[in-house]
Coordinates of C-alpha atoms in Angstrom, one line a residue:
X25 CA -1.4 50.2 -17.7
X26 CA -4.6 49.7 -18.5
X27 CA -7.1 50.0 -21.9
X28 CA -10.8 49.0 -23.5
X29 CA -10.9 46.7 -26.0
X30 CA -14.2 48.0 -27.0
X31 CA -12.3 51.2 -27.9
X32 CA -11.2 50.0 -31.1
X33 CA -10.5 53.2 -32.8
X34 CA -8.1 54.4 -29.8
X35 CA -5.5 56.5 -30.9
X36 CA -2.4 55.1 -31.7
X37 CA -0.2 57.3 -29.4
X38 CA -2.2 55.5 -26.6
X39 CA -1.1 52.2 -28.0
X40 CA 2.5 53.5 -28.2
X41 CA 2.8 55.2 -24.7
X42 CA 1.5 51.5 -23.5
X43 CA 4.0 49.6 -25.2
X44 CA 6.6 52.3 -23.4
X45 CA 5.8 51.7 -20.2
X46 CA 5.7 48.3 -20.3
X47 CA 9.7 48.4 -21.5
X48 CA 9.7 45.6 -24.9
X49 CA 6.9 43.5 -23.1
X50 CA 5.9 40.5 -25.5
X51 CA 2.8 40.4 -24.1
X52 CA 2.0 44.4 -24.9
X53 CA 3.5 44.2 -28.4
X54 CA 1.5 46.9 -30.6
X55 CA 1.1 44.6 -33.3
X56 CA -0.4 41.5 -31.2
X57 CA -3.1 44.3 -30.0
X58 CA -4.2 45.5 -33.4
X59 CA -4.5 41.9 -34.4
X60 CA -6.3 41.2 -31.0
X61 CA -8.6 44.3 -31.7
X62 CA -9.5 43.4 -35.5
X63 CA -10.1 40.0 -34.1
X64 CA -12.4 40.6 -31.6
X65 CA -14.3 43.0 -33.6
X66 CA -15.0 40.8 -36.4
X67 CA -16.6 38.1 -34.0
X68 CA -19.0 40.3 -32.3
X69 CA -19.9 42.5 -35.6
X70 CA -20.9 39.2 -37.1
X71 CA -23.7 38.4 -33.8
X72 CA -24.5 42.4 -33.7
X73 CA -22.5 43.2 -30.7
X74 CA -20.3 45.5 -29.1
X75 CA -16.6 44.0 -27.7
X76 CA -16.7 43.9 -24.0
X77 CA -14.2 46.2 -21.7
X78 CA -11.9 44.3 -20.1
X79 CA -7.6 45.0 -18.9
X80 CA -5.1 44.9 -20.9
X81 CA -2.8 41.9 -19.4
X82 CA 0.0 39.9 -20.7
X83 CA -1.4 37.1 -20.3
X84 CA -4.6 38.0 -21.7
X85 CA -3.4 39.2 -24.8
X86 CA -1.0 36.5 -25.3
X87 CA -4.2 34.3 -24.7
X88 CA -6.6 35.9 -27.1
X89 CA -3.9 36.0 -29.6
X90 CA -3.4 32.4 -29.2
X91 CA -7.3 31.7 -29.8
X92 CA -7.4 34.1 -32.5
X93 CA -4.7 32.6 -34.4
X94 CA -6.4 29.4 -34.2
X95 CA -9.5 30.5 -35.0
X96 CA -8.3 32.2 -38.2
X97 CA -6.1 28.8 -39.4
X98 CA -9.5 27.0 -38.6
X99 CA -11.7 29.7 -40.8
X100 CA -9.5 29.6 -43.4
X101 CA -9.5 25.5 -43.3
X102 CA -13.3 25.8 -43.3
X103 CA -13.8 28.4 -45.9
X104 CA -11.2 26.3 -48.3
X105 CA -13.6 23.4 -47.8
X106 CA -16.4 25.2 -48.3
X107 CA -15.7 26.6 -51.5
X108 CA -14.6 23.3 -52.5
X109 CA -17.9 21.6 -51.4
X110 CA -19.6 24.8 -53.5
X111 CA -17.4 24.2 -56.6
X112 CA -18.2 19.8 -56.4
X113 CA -22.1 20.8 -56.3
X114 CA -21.9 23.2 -59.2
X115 CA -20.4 20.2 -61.3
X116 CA -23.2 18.1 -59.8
X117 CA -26.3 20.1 -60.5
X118 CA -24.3 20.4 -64.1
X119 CA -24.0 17.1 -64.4
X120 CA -27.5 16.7 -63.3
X121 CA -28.6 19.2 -65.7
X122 CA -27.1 17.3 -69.0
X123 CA -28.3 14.0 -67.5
X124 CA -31.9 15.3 -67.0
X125 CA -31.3 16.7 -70.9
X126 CA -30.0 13.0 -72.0
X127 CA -33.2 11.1 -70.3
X128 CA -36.0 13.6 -71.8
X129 CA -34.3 13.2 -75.0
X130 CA -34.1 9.0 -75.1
X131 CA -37.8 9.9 -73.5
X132 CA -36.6 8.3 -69.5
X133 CA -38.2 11.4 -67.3
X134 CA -39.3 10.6 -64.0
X135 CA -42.5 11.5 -64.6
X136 CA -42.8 9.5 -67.9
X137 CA -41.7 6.6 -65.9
X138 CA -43.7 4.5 -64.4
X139 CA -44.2 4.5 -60.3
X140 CA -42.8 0.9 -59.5
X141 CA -39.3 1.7 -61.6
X142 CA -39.3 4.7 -60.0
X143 CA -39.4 3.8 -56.6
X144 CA -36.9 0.5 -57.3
X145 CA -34.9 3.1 -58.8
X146 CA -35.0 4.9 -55.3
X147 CA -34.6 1.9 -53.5
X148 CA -31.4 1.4 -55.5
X149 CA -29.9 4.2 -55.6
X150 CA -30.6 4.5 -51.3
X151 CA -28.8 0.4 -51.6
X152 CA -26.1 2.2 -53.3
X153 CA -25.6 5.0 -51.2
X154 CA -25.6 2.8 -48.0
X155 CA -22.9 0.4 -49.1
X156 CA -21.0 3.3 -50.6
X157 CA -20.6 2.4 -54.3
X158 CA -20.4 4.7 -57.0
X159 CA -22.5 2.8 -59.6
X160 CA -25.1 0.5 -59.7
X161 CA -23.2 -2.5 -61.4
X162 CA -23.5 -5.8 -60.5
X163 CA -19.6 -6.5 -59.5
X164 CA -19.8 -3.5 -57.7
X165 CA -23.0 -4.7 -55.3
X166 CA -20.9 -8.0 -55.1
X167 CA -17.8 -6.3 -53.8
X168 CA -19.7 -4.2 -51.6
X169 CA -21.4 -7.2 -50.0
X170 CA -18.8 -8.8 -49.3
X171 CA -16.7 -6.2 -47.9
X172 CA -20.0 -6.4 -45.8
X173 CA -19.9 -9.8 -45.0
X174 CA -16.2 -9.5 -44.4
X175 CA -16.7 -6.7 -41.6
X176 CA -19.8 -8.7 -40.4
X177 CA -17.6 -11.3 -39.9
X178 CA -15.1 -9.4 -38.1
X179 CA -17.6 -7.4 -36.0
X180 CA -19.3 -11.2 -34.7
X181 CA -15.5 -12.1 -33.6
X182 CA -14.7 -9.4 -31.7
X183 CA -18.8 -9.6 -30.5
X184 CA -17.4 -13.0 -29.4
X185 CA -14.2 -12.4 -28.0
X186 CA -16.3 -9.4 -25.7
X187 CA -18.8 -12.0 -24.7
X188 CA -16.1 -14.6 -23.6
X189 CA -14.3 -11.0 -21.7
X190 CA -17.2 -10.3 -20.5
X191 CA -18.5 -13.9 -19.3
X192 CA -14.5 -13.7 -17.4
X193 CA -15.0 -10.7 -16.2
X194 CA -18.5 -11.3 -14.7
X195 CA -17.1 -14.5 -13.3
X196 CA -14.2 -12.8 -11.6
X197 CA -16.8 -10.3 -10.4
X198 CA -18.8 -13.4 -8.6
X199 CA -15.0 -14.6 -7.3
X200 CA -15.0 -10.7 -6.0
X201 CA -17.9 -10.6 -4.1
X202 CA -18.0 -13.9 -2.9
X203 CA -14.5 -13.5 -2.0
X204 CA -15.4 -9.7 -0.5
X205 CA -18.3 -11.7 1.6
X206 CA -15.7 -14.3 2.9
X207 CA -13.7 -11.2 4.5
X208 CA -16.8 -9.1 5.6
X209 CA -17.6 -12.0 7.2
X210 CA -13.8 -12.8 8.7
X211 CA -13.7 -9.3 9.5
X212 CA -16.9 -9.2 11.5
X213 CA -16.0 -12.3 13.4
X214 CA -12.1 -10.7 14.2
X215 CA -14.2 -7.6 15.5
X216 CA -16.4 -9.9 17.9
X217 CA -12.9 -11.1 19.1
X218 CA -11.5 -8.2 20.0
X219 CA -13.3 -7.7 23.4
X220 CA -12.0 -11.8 24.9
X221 CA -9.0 -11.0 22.9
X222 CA -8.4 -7.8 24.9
X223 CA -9.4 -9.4 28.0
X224 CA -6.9 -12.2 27.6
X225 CA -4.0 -10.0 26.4
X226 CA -4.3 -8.0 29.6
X227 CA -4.4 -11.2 32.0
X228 CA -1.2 -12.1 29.8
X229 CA 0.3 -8.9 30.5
X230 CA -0.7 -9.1 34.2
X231 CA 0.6 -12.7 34.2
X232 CA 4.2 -11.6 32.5
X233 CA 4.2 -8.6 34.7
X234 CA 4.2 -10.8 37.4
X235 CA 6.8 -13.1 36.4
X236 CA 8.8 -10.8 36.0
X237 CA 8.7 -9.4 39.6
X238 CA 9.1 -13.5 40.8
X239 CA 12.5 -13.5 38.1
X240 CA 13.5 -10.3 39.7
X241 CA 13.0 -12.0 43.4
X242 CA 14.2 -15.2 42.5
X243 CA 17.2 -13.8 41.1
X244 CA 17.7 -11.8 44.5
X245 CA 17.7 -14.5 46.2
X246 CA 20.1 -17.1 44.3
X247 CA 22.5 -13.6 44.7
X248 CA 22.2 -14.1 48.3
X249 CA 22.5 -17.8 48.5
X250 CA 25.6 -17.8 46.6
X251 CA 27.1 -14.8 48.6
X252 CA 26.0 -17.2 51.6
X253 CA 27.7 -20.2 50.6
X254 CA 31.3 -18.2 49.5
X255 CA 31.0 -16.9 53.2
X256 CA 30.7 -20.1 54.8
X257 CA 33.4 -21.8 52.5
X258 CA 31.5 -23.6 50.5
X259 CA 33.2 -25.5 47.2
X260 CA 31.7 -27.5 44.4
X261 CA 33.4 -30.3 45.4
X262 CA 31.4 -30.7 48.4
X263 CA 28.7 -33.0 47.0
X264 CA 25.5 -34.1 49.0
X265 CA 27.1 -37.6 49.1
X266 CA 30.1 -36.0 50.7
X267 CA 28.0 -34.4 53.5
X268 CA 25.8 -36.8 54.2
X269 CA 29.3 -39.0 55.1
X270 CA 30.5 -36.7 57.1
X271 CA 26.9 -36.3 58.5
X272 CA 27.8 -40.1 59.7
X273 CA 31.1 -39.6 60.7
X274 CA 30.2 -36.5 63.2
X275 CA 27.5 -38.9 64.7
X276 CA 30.2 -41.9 65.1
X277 CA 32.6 -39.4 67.3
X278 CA 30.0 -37.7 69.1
X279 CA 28.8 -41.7 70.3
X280 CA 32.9 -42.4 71.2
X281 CA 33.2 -39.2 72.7
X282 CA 30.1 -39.5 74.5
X283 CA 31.7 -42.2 77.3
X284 CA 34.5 -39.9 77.8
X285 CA 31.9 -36.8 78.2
X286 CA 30.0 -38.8 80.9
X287 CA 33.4 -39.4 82.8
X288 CA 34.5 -36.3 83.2
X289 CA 30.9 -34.9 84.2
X290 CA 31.5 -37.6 86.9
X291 CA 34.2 -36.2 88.0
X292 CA 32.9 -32.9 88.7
X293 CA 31.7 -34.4 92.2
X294 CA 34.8 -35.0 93.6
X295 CA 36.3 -33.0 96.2
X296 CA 39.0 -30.5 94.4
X297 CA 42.7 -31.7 94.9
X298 CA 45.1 -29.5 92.8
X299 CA 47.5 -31.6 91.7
X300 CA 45.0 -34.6 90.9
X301 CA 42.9 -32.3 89.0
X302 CA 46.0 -30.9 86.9
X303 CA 46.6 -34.5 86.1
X304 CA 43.1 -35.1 85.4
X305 CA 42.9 -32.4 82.7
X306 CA 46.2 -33.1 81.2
X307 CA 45.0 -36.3 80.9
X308 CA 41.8 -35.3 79.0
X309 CA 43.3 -32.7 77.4
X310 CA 45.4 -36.0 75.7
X311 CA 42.4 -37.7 75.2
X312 CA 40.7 -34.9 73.7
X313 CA 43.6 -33.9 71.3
X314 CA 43.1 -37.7 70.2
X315 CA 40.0 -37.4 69.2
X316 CA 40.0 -34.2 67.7
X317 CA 42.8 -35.6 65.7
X318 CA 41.0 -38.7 64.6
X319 CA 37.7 -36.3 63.6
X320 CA 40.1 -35.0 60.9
X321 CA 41.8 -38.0 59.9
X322 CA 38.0 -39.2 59.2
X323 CA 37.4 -36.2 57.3
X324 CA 40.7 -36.3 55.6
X325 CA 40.2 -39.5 54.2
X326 CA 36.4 -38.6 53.6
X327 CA 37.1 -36.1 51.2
X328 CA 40.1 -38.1 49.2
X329 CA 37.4 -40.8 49.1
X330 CA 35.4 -38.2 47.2
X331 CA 37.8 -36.6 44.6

């Protein structure tokens, strides 16, 4: 299952019983290891180094073959553009060459110059290379400066539209932190609160508790009042007015009934004589079936007075 890297000269039976066991792998295809291999040797031959050992994995080689694939498109890239570069700067040093023969011949060396024209032709030429022109004409330092100008331009607008962003941003920072100071400041006083806050809430609590115990109790007790009244008759018709009437009315009988009361106590000191007696109580009995019946005539007419 496992093979060196830095054995690139393993035979290729090896290779082959690998790619058996591992049943068609991808990962363990033969010819994704040889390019592995060459790859791998090739990088360290050019720093003087031997490949490291390390397990053959799928995902491993499928990793390395990815890098070296990429690595190869971007060596190939690089070596196309360095041939290029090599082929531009053989035409330059040409060119130089038949420019150099043009100059001695019209008798404009360098060194024939003399040392003011040859450093304003430096400056010049450094001018031209720092706006990017290809000659030296006059149009062509115009355009140049004013393409300058022109991105000047642009580059002091957006300087200016960053100063204004920034001048909102820092005073929405200010709003921030003055705003941040406002709630550290509400926050610290909530927290100082908290303690009477707590204190209160738990004489609230006590106080509710305790209501509710007196609702409980009071409720009890309008249970038993009204189970009261239903057991002595008791009607919502029968208005305090009503009573107090018949209040009055009791207190008129009991002062007619009253003479008649003291009589027959009187008559308890007599000597007993049946048959007067019997006609004494037959007589009160009369008297007191009388007044019985004009107690409810009263309270008859009492209580159609009311309706």
């Amino acid at each position: 299952m496992s093979e060196s890297v830095g054995r690139p000269d393993a035979p290729s039976s090896l290779i082959g019983s690998e790619s058996s066991k591992n049943g068609g792998n991808t990962g363990f295809d033969v010819s994704r290891i040889a390019e592995v291999k060459a790859w791998l040797v090739s990088q360290f031959d050019v720093v003087g180094k031997d490949v490291p050992d390390f397990e053959y994995t799928p995902r491993s080689i499928t990793h390395l073959h990815n890098i070296a694939t990429c690595s190869q498109a971007k060596t190939q890239a690089a070596t196309i553009v360095a041939n290029d570069f090599r082929q531009k700067a053989a035409e330059y040093r040409s060119q130089a060459v038949r420019i150099r023969e043009i100059l001695e011949q019209v008798g404009l060396v360098q060194e024939s110059l003399p040392s003011n024209v040859v450093s304003s032709s430096q400056v010049l030429a450094n001018v031209s290379n720092l706006l990017n022109i290809r000659d030296t004409e006059l149009s062509s330092f115009l355009v140049a400066m004013a393409d300058l100008s022109l991105r000047k331009t642009a580059v002091e607008e957006k300087r200016a539209k960053v100063q204004s962003e920034s001048k909102e941003l820092l005073d929405y920072t200010r709003k921030a932190i003055a705003r941040l100071t406002y709630l550290k400041r509400t926050l610290s006083q909530l927290e100082d609160e908290i303690v009477p806050c707590e204190a209160q809430m738990e004489q609230w609590n006590t106080n509710v508790a305790i209501m509710d115990s007196k609702e409980r109790q009071y409720l009890q007790q309008y249970s038993n009042y009204k189970a009261m009244l239903n057991r002595v008759g008791y009607i919502p018709e029968i208005s305090h007015g009503v009573l107090v009437e018949m209040a009055e009315h009791r207190k008129e009988l009991e002062r007619k009934t009253k003479p008649i009361l003291d009589t027959l106590r009187s008559y308890q000191d007599l000597p007993p004589d049946k048959a007067l007696a019997a006609l004494a109580i037959e007589d009160k009995k009369r008297q007191f079936a009388a007044a019985e019946k004009y107690l409810e005539d009263v309270l008859q007419s009492a209580l159609a007075s009311s309706e």
